[in-house]
mmCIF file of C-alpha atoms and ligand atoms in Angstrom:
data_model
loop_
_atom_site.group_PDB
_atom_site.id
_atom_site.type_symbol
_atom_site.label_atom_id
_atom_site.label_comp_id
_atom_site.label_asym_id
_atom_site.label_seq_id
_atom_site.Cartn_x
_atom_site.Cartn_y
_atom_site.Cartn_z
ATOM 1 C CA MET Z 1 9.328 13.776 -0.728
ATOM 2 C CA LYS Z 2 5.863 12.719 0.323
ATOM 3 C CA ILE Z 3 6.562 10.927 3.592
ATOM 4 C CA ASN Z 4 9.336 11.489 6.062
ATOM 5 C CA VAL Z 5 9.964 8.869 8.738
ATOM 6 C CA GLY Z 6 12.239 9.814 11.604
ATOM 7 C CA ARG Z 7 13.680 7.411 14.150
ATOM 8 C CA VAL Z 8 10.613 5.243 14.534
ATOM 9 C CA ASN Z 9 10.553 2.597 17.236
ATOM 10 C CA PHE Z 10 7.480 0.430 17.399
ATOM 11 C CA TYR Z 11 6.252 -1.881 20.140
ATOM 12 C CA TYR Z 12 3.553 -4.516 20.464
ATOM 13 C CA GLY Z 13 3.270 -4.361 24.231
ATOM 14 C CA LYS Z 14 6.767 -5.166 25.449
ATOM 15 C CA GLN Z 15 7.889 -6.670 22.171
ATOM 16 C CA GLN Z 16 9.735 -4.241 19.937
ATOM 17 C CA ALA Z 17 9.045 -4.701 16.211
ATOM 18 C CA LEU Z 18 10.796 -1.679 14.648
ATOM 19 C CA TYR Z 19 14.142 -0.178 15.678
ATOM 20 C CA ASP Z 20 15.103 3.376 14.848
ATOM 21 C CA VAL Z 21 13.693 3.404 11.330
ATOM 22 C CA SER Z 22 14.313 6.580 9.336
ATOM 23 C CA THR Z 23 13.606 7.067 5.664
ATOM 24 C CA ARG Z 24 11.893 9.203 3.062
ATOM 25 C CA ILE Z 25 9.276 8.096 0.587
ATOM 26 C CA ARG Z 26 9.334 9.782 -2.793
ATOM 27 C CA GLN Z 27 6.241 11.275 -4.366
ATOM 28 C CA GLN Z 28 4.851 9.704 -7.539
ATOM 29 C CA ALA Z 29 7.186 6.791 -7.284
ATOM 30 C CA VAL Z 30 6.959 3.166 -6.229
ATOM 31 C CA THR Z 31 8.865 2.204 -3.112
ATOM 32 C CA ALA Z 32 9.237 -1.525 -2.499
ATOM 33 C CA LEU Z 33 9.825 -2.992 0.956
ATOM 34 C CA ILE Z 34 11.512 -6.367 1.042
ATOM 35 C CA GLY Z 35 12.890 -8.650 3.718
ATOM 36 C CA PRO Z 36 12.263 -12.004 5.350
ATOM 37 C CA SER Z 37 8.980 -12.736 7.034
ATOM 38 C CA GLY Z 38 8.542 -11.271 10.517
ATOM 39 C CA CYS Z 39 11.083 -8.479 9.975
ATOM 40 C CA GLY Z 40 8.554 -5.660 10.405
ATOM 41 C CA LYS Z 41 7.490 -4.756 6.848
ATOM 42 C CA SER Z 42 3.757 -4.830 7.566
ATOM 43 C CA THR Z 43 4.231 -3.052 10.870
ATOM 44 C CA PHE Z 44 6.143 -0.303 9.114
ATOM 45 C CA LEU Z 45 3.552 -0.031 6.346
ATOM 46 C CA ARG Z 46 0.687 0.207 8.840
ATOM 47 C CA SER Z 47 2.519 2.910 10.768
ATOM 48 C CA LEU Z 48 2.232 5.163 7.686
ATOM 49 C CA ASN Z 49 -1.541 5.550 8.023
ATOM 50 C CA ARG Z 50 -1.898 4.744 11.704
ATOM 51 C CA MET Z 51 -3.522 1.402 11.011
ATOM 52 C CA ASN Z 52 -1.526 0.052 13.974
ATOM 53 C CA ASP Z 53 -3.569 2.306 16.270
ATOM 54 C CA LEU Z 54 -6.260 -0.343 16.091
ATOM 55 C CA ILE Z 55 -4.035 -2.950 17.775
ATOM 56 C CA PRO Z 56 -4.314 -2.957 21.586
ATOM 57 C CA GLY Z 57 -1.008 -2.291 23.343
ATOM 58 C CA ALA Z 58 0.695 -1.015 20.198
ATOM 59 C CA ARG Z 59 2.891 2.054 20.620
ATOM 60 C CA LEU Z 60 5.045 4.148 18.308
ATOM 61 C CA GLU Z 61 7.927 6.468 19.132
ATOM 62 C CA GLY Z 62 9.416 8.818 16.586
ATOM 63 C CA LYS Z 63 7.944 10.795 13.786
ATOM 64 C CA VAL Z 64 6.026 10.155 10.587
ATOM 65 C CA GLU Z 65 5.306 13.199 8.434
ATOM 66 C CA LEU Z 66 2.984 13.370 5.462
ATOM 67 C CA ASP Z 67 3.690 16.498 3.395
ATOM 68 C CA GLY Z 68 5.567 17.819 6.404
ATOM 69 C CA GLU Z 69 2.692 17.259 8.808
ATOM 70 C CA ASP Z 70 3.125 14.961 11.812
ATOM 71 C CA ILE Z 71 0.491 12.249 11.378
ATOM 72 C CA TYR Z 72 0.762 11.222 15.048
ATOM 73 C CA SER Z 73 -0.035 14.684 16.381
ATOM 74 C CA ASP Z 74 -3.217 15.116 18.403
ATOM 75 C CA GLU Z 75 -4.650 17.418 15.754
ATOM 76 C CA MET Z 76 -4.472 14.773 13.045
ATOM 77 C CA ASP Z 77 -7.875 13.567 11.896
ATOM 78 C CA VAL Z 78 -7.213 9.852 11.557
ATOM 79 C CA ILE Z 79 -10.236 9.157 9.371
ATOM 80 C CA HIS Z 80 -9.112 11.834 6.955
ATOM 81 C CA LEU Z 81 -5.543 10.521 7.126
ATOM 82 C CA ARG Z 82 -6.685 7.035 6.092
ATOM 83 C CA ARG Z 83 -8.557 8.568 3.202
ATOM 84 C CA ARG Z 84 -5.373 10.269 2.055
ATOM 85 C CA VAL Z 85 -3.295 7.160 2.670
ATOM 86 C CA GLY Z 86 -5.228 4.119 1.466
ATOM 87 C CA MET Z 87 -4.361 0.477 2.038
ATOM 88 C CA ILE Z 88 -4.574 -2.706 -0.025
ATOM 89 C CA PHE Z 89 -4.134 -6.045 1.703
ATOM 90 C CA GLN Z 90 -2.763 -9.399 0.614
ATOM 91 C CA ARG Z 91 -6.153 -11.094 0.764
ATOM 92 C CA SER Z 92 -8.533 -9.078 -1.346
ATOM 93 C CA ASN Z 93 -11.470 -8.132 0.837
ATOM 94 C CA PRO Z 94 -14.325 -6.833 -1.285
ATOM 95 C CA PHE Z 95 -17.475 -5.982 0.631
ATOM 96 C CA PRO Z 96 -20.329 -8.457 0.153
ATOM 97 C CA MET Z 97 -22.175 -6.175 -2.225
ATOM 98 C CA SER Z 98 -22.175 -5.413 -5.927
ATOM 99 C CA VAL Z 99 -19.117 -4.396 -7.920
ATOM 100 C CA TYR Z 100 -20.637 -0.938 -8.322
ATOM 101 C CA ASP Z 101 -21.435 -0.521 -4.642
ATOM 102 C CA ASN Z 102 -17.925 -1.553 -3.611
ATOM 103 C CA VAL Z 103 -16.466 1.324 -5.584
ATOM 104 C CA ALA Z 104 -19.257 3.746 -4.672
ATOM 105 C CA TYR Z 105 -19.062 2.923 -0.958
ATOM 106 C CA GLY Z 106 -16.364 5.403 0.054
ATOM 107 C CA VAL Z 107 -17.722 7.981 -2.373
ATOM 108 C CA ARG Z 108 -21.062 7.933 -0.586
ATOM 109 C CA VAL Z 109 -19.676 7.698 2.957
ATOM 110 C CA ASN Z 110 -17.383 10.647 2.304
ATOM 111 C CA LYS Z 111 -20.101 12.494 0.387
ATOM 112 C CA LEU Z 112 -17.779 13.038 -2.576
ATOM 113 C CA ALA Z 113 -20.810 12.876 -4.870
ATOM 114 C CA ARG Z 114 -24.529 12.787 -4.280
ATOM 115 C CA LYS Z 115 -26.215 12.496 -7.627
ATOM 116 C CA ARG Z 116 -26.479 9.074 -9.166
ATOM 117 C CA LEU Z 117 -24.906 10.286 -12.405
ATOM 118 C CA GLU Z 118 -21.909 11.701 -10.570
ATOM 119 C CA VAL Z 119 -21.416 8.471 -8.686
ATOM 120 C CA ASP Z 120 -21.735 6.561 -11.982
ATOM 121 C CA GLU Z 121 -18.998 8.711 -13.436
ATOM 122 C CA ILE Z 122 -16.635 8.193 -10.518
ATOM 123 C CA VAL Z 123 -17.266 4.441 -10.543
ATOM 124 C CA GLU Z 124 -16.439 4.188 -14.239
ATOM 125 C CA LYS Z 125 -13.407 6.463 -14.027
ATOM 126 C CA THR Z 126 -12.052 4.549 -11.053
ATOM 127 C CA LEU Z 127 -12.648 1.104 -12.523
ATOM 128 C CA ARG Z 128 -10.803 2.273 -15.639
ATOM 129 C CA ALA Z 129 -7.920 3.513 -13.504
ATOM 130 C CA ALA Z 130 -7.801 0.105 -11.838
ATOM 131 C CA ALA Z 131 -7.711 -1.606 -15.260
ATOM 132 C CA LEU Z 132 -10.944 -3.446 -14.489
ATOM 133 C CA TRP Z 133 -13.645 -1.556 -16.374
ATOM 134 C CA GLU Z 134 -13.627 -3.615 -19.572
ATOM 135 C CA GLU Z 135 -13.981 -6.823 -17.591
ATOM 136 C CA VAL Z 136 -16.862 -5.729 -15.363
ATOM 137 C CA LYS Z 137 -18.792 -3.042 -17.227
ATOM 138 C CA ASP Z 138 -21.554 -5.528 -18.095
ATOM 139 C CA ARG Z 139 -21.818 -6.933 -14.570
ATOM 140 C CA LEU Z 140 -21.593 -3.882 -12.352
ATOM 141 C CA HIS Z 141 -24.610 -4.932 -10.330
ATOM 142 C CA ARG Z 142 -23.524 -8.486 -9.726
ATOM 143 C CA SER Z 143 -21.889 -9.488 -6.482
ATOM 144 C CA ALA Z 144 -18.212 -8.641 -6.130
ATOM 145 C CA MET Z 145 -17.796 -12.182 -4.848
ATOM 146 C CA SER Z 146 -18.500 -13.508 -8.350
ATOM 147 C CA LEU Z 147 -15.244 -11.982 -9.637
ATOM 148 C CA SER Z 148 -11.975 -13.908 -9.891
ATOM 149 C CA GLY Z 149 -9.292 -13.405 -7.224
ATOM 150 C CA GLY Z 150 -7.287 -11.088 -9.457
ATOM 151 C CA GLN Z 151 -10.369 -9.079 -10.368
ATOM 152 C CA GLN Z 152 -11.327 -8.809 -6.699
ATOM 153 C CA GLN Z 153 -7.901 -7.408 -5.888
ATOM 154 C CA ARG Z 154 -8.195 -4.806 -8.655
ATOM 155 C CA LEU Z 155 -11.671 -4.004 -7.330
ATOM 156 C CA CYS Z 156 -10.151 -3.345 -3.912
ATOM 157 C CA ILE Z 157 -7.630 -1.058 -5.578
ATOM 158 C CA ALA Z 158 -10.522 0.716 -7.334
ATOM 159 C CA ARG Z 159 -12.338 1.051 -4.007
ATOM 160 C CA ALA Z 160 -9.234 2.627 -2.510
ATOM 161 C CA LEU Z 161 -8.796 4.973 -5.492
ATOM 162 C CA ALA Z 162 -12.413 6.127 -5.417
ATOM 163 C CA VAL Z 163 -11.873 8.326 -2.354
ATOM 164 C CA GLU Z 164 -9.008 10.167 -4.072
ATOM 165 C CA PRO Z 165 -6.064 9.116 -1.928
ATOM 166 C CA GLU Z 166 -2.572 10.539 -2.317
ATOM 167 C CA VAL Z 167 -0.688 7.487 -1.116
ATOM 168 C CA LEU Z 168 -1.433 3.793 -1.605
ATOM 169 C CA LEU Z 169 0.036 1.249 0.788
ATOM 170 C CA MET Z 170 -0.009 -2.302 -0.550
ATOM 171 C CA ASP Z 171 0.870 -5.288 1.588
ATOM 172 C CA GLU Z 172 1.860 -8.178 -0.688
ATOM 173 C CA PRO Z 173 -1.004 -7.326 -3.042
ATOM 174 C CA ALA Z 174 -0.259 -10.064 -5.546
ATOM 175 C CA SER Z 175 1.095 -12.864 -3.422
ATOM 176 C CA ALA Z 176 -2.192 -14.791 -3.368
ATOM 177 C CA LEU Z 177 -2.677 -14.499 -7.134
ATOM 178 C CA ASP Z 178 -1.806 -16.552 -10.207
ATOM 179 C CA PRO Z 179 0.976 -15.301 -12.527
ATOM 180 C CA ILE Z 180 -1.347 -13.626 -15.054
ATOM 181 C CA SER Z 181 -3.270 -11.741 -12.367
ATOM 182 C CA THR Z 182 0.032 -10.834 -10.744
ATOM 183 C CA ALA Z 183 1.310 -9.372 -14.007
ATOM 184 C CA LYS Z 184 -1.850 -7.254 -14.275
ATOM 185 C CA ILE Z 185 -1.427 -5.926 -10.742
ATOM 186 C CA GLU Z 186 2.229 -5.143 -11.435
ATOM 187 C CA GLU Z 187 1.361 -3.259 -14.600
ATOM 188 C CA LEU Z 188 -1.346 -1.407 -12.722
ATOM 189 C CA ILE Z 189 1.028 -0.377 -9.931
ATOM 190 C CA TYR Z 190 3.527 0.782 -12.499
ATOM 191 C CA ASN Z 191 0.925 2.972 -14.202
ATOM 192 C CA LEU Z 192 -0.622 4.305 -10.981
ATOM 193 C CA LYS Z 193 2.618 5.894 -9.878
ATOM 194 C CA GLN Z 194 2.035 8.734 -12.348
ATOM 195 C CA SER Z 195 -0.693 9.955 -10.026
ATOM 196 C CA TYR Z 196 0.032 8.375 -6.641
ATOM 197 C CA THR Z 197 2.776 7.669 -4.182
ATOM 198 C CA ILE Z 198 2.947 3.909 -3.753
ATOM 199 C CA VAL Z 199 4.591 1.810 -1.071
ATOM 200 C CA VAL Z 200 4.428 -1.911 -1.707
ATOM 201 C CA VAL Z 201 5.581 -4.805 0.446
ATOM 202 C CA THR Z 202 6.627 -7.818 -1.560
ATOM 203 C CA HIS Z 203 8.530 -11.010 -0.905
ATOM 204 C CA ASN Z 204 9.122 -11.361 -4.625
ATOM 205 C CA MET Z 205 12.526 -9.949 -5.563
ATOM 206 C CA GLN Z 206 11.835 -9.909 -9.300
ATOM 207 C CA GLN Z 207 8.641 -8.036 -8.654
ATOM 208 C CA ALA Z 208 10.411 -5.423 -6.542
ATOM 209 C CA ALA Z 209 13.065 -5.027 -9.237
ATOM 210 C CA ARG Z 210 10.455 -4.700 -11.990
ATOM 211 C CA ILE Z 211 8.011 -2.262 -10.476
ATOM 212 C CA SER Z 212 9.827 -0.072 -7.979
ATOM 213 C CA ASP Z 213 11.987 3.028 -8.142
ATOM 214 C CA GLU Z 214 13.332 2.670 -4.627
ATOM 215 C CA THR Z 215 13.717 -0.303 -2.360
ATOM 216 C CA GLY Z 216 14.074 -0.706 1.372
ATOM 217 C CA PHE Z 217 15.447 -3.888 2.904
ATOM 218 C CA PHE Z 218 14.219 -4.761 6.387
ATOM 219 C CA LEU Z 219 15.871 -7.255 8.678
ATOM 220 C CA ASN Z 220 14.917 -7.962 12.296
ATOM 221 C CA GLY Z 221 12.954 -4.733 12.645
ATOM 222 C CA ARG Z 222 15.667 -2.534 11.174
ATOM 223 C CA LEU Z 223 15.738 -0.807 7.828
ATOM 224 C CA VAL Z 224 19.135 -2.118 6.872
ATOM 225 C CA GLU Z 225 19.410 -0.489 3.468
ATOM 226 C CA PHE Z 226 17.347 1.959 1.446
ATOM 227 C CA ASN Z 227 18.313 3.097 -2.009
ATOM 228 C CA GLU Z 228 17.371 3.286 -5.654
ATOM 229 C CA THR Z 229 16.102 -0.099 -6.736
ATOM 230 C CA LYS Z 230 18.792 -0.331 -9.392
ATOM 231 C CA ARG Z 231 21.455 0.142 -6.760
ATOM 232 C CA ILE Z 232 19.946 -2.333 -4.330
ATOM 233 C CA PHE Z 233 19.794 -5.060 -6.952
ATOM 234 C CA THR Z 234 23.109 -4.434 -8.657
ATOM 235 C CA ALA Z 235 25.406 -3.027 -6.008
ATOM 236 C CA PRO Z 236 23.941 -3.282 -2.508
ATOM 237 C CA ALA Z 237 26.016 -1.483 0.091
ATOM 238 C CA VAL Z 238 25.318 -3.917 2.898
ATOM 239 C CA ARG Z 239 26.324 -7.563 3.038
ATOM 240 C CA GLU Z 240 22.958 -8.692 4.479
ATOM 241 C CA THR Z 241 21.096 -7.107 1.564
ATOM 242 C CA GLU Z 242 23.256 -8.949 -0.920
ATOM 243 C CA ASP Z 243 22.776 -12.232 0.924
ATOM 244 C CA TYR Z 244 19.029 -11.752 0.924
ATOM 245 C CA ILE Z 245 18.551 -10.714 -2.695
ATOM 246 C CA THR Z 246 20.778 -13.516 -3.915
ATOM 247 C CA GLY Z 247 18.668 -15.988 -1.964
ATOM 248 C CA ARG Z 248 21.185 -16.978 0.668
ATOM 249 C CA PHE Z 249 18.537 -16.638 3.359
ATOM 250 C CA GLY Z 250 14.917 -15.633 3.900
HETATM 251 N N1 LIG E 1 -0.819 -7.603 15.879
HETATM 252 C C1 LIG E 1 0.359 -7.992 16.387
HETATM 253 N N2 LIG E 1 0.497 -8.225 17.706
HETATM 254 C C2 LIG E 1 1.675 -8.620 18.237
HETATM 255 N N3 LIG E 1 2.801 -8.810 17.503
HETATM 256 C C3 LIG E 1 2.727 -8.613 16.188
HETATM 257 C C4 LIG E 1 1.507 -8.189 15.547
HETATM 258 N N4 LIG E 1 1.742 -8.065 14.225
HETATM 259 C C5 LIG E 1 3.049 -8.384 14.034
HETATM 260 N N5 LIG E 1 3.640 -8.719 15.214
HETATM 261 C C6 LIG E 1 5.066 -9.116 15.407
HETATM 262 O O1 LIG E 1 5.890 -8.058 14.947
HETATM 263 C C7 LIG E 1 6.991 -8.564 14.216
HETATM 264 C C8 LIG E 1 6.963 -8.002 12.790
HETATM 265 O O2 LIG E 1 5.835 -8.511 12.121
HETATM 266 P P1 LIG E 1 5.343 -7.992 10.712
HETATM 267 O O3 LIG E 1 5.406 -6.511 10.699
HETATM 268 O O4 LIG E 1 4.050 -8.623 10.422
HETATM 269 O O5 LIG E 1 6.490 -8.560 9.747
HETATM 270 P P2 LIG E 1 6.475 -8.870 8.186
HETATM 271 O O6 LIG E 1 5.346 -8.122 7.577
HETATM 272 O O7 LIG E 1 7.813 -8.405 7.709
HETATM 273 O O8 LIG E 1 6.335 -10.341 8.023
HETATM 274 C C9 LIG E 1 6.876 -10.082 14.260
HETATM 275 O O9 LIG E 1 7.665 -10.553 15.301
HETATM 276 C C10 LIG E 1 5.401 -10.305 14.548
HETATM 277 O O10 LIG E 1 5.214 -11.501 15.255
HETATM 278 MG MG1 LIG E 2 3.727 -8.816 6.462
#
């Protein structure tokens, strides 16, 4: 197990968004989080690398452990935590700089390499890992904004990978993309799990079924069911899960 979540309650000011959520996230596996909009999926995801800390009035009770270490303890270095637990958003957000510099950014900031040749190597290795190298190797010094939406999203994945994270959190990473780009992202996620622990929020049931090993179903701020993906989609234990995956609501 990579992440252990124990009885998490989460509040935006007085409004509670998560209720008593407990679960474990498996290492080198893909965990999908599904559920209707507003049920707390993004809140939960952001609580795994303390991204919610940035929201005024937000407060978490309970425990989130990464490799057995409480990430909400005072000793936790949050910058380092976010390096270990990277995040990919729904809207790709490349920096307004070249393709190369997007990937090299975190490498330089974190001083993971100094020499130009070393940075070159990391950029190539990472773009290959993000299944983007062949498409951009001849335009590394052009603006990232000149890439297609799907390429930009893979660039953001490359940027996240460049700082050698252990966990990747993805919040609906393909929902703004066309079907071909979506298929590429799905294939990429599937391949990345050999080296990373991945947690992906999706509203696409087929996508969750295709790419994940385990699935959690959220409803109204509660983690209603969590199990192997196969189980969730063939024999859910809870009535609400069945209603949701068969499209009766949401
Ligand atoms: N930054 C925020 N400030 C206040 N309330 C928020 C914020 N983000 C989300 N919420 C509320 O928390 C609840 C869960 O939202 P969210 O985690 O975004 O759900 P989901 O990702 O499943 O759509 C919703 O009621 C939403 O309005
Ligand atoms: Mg969301």
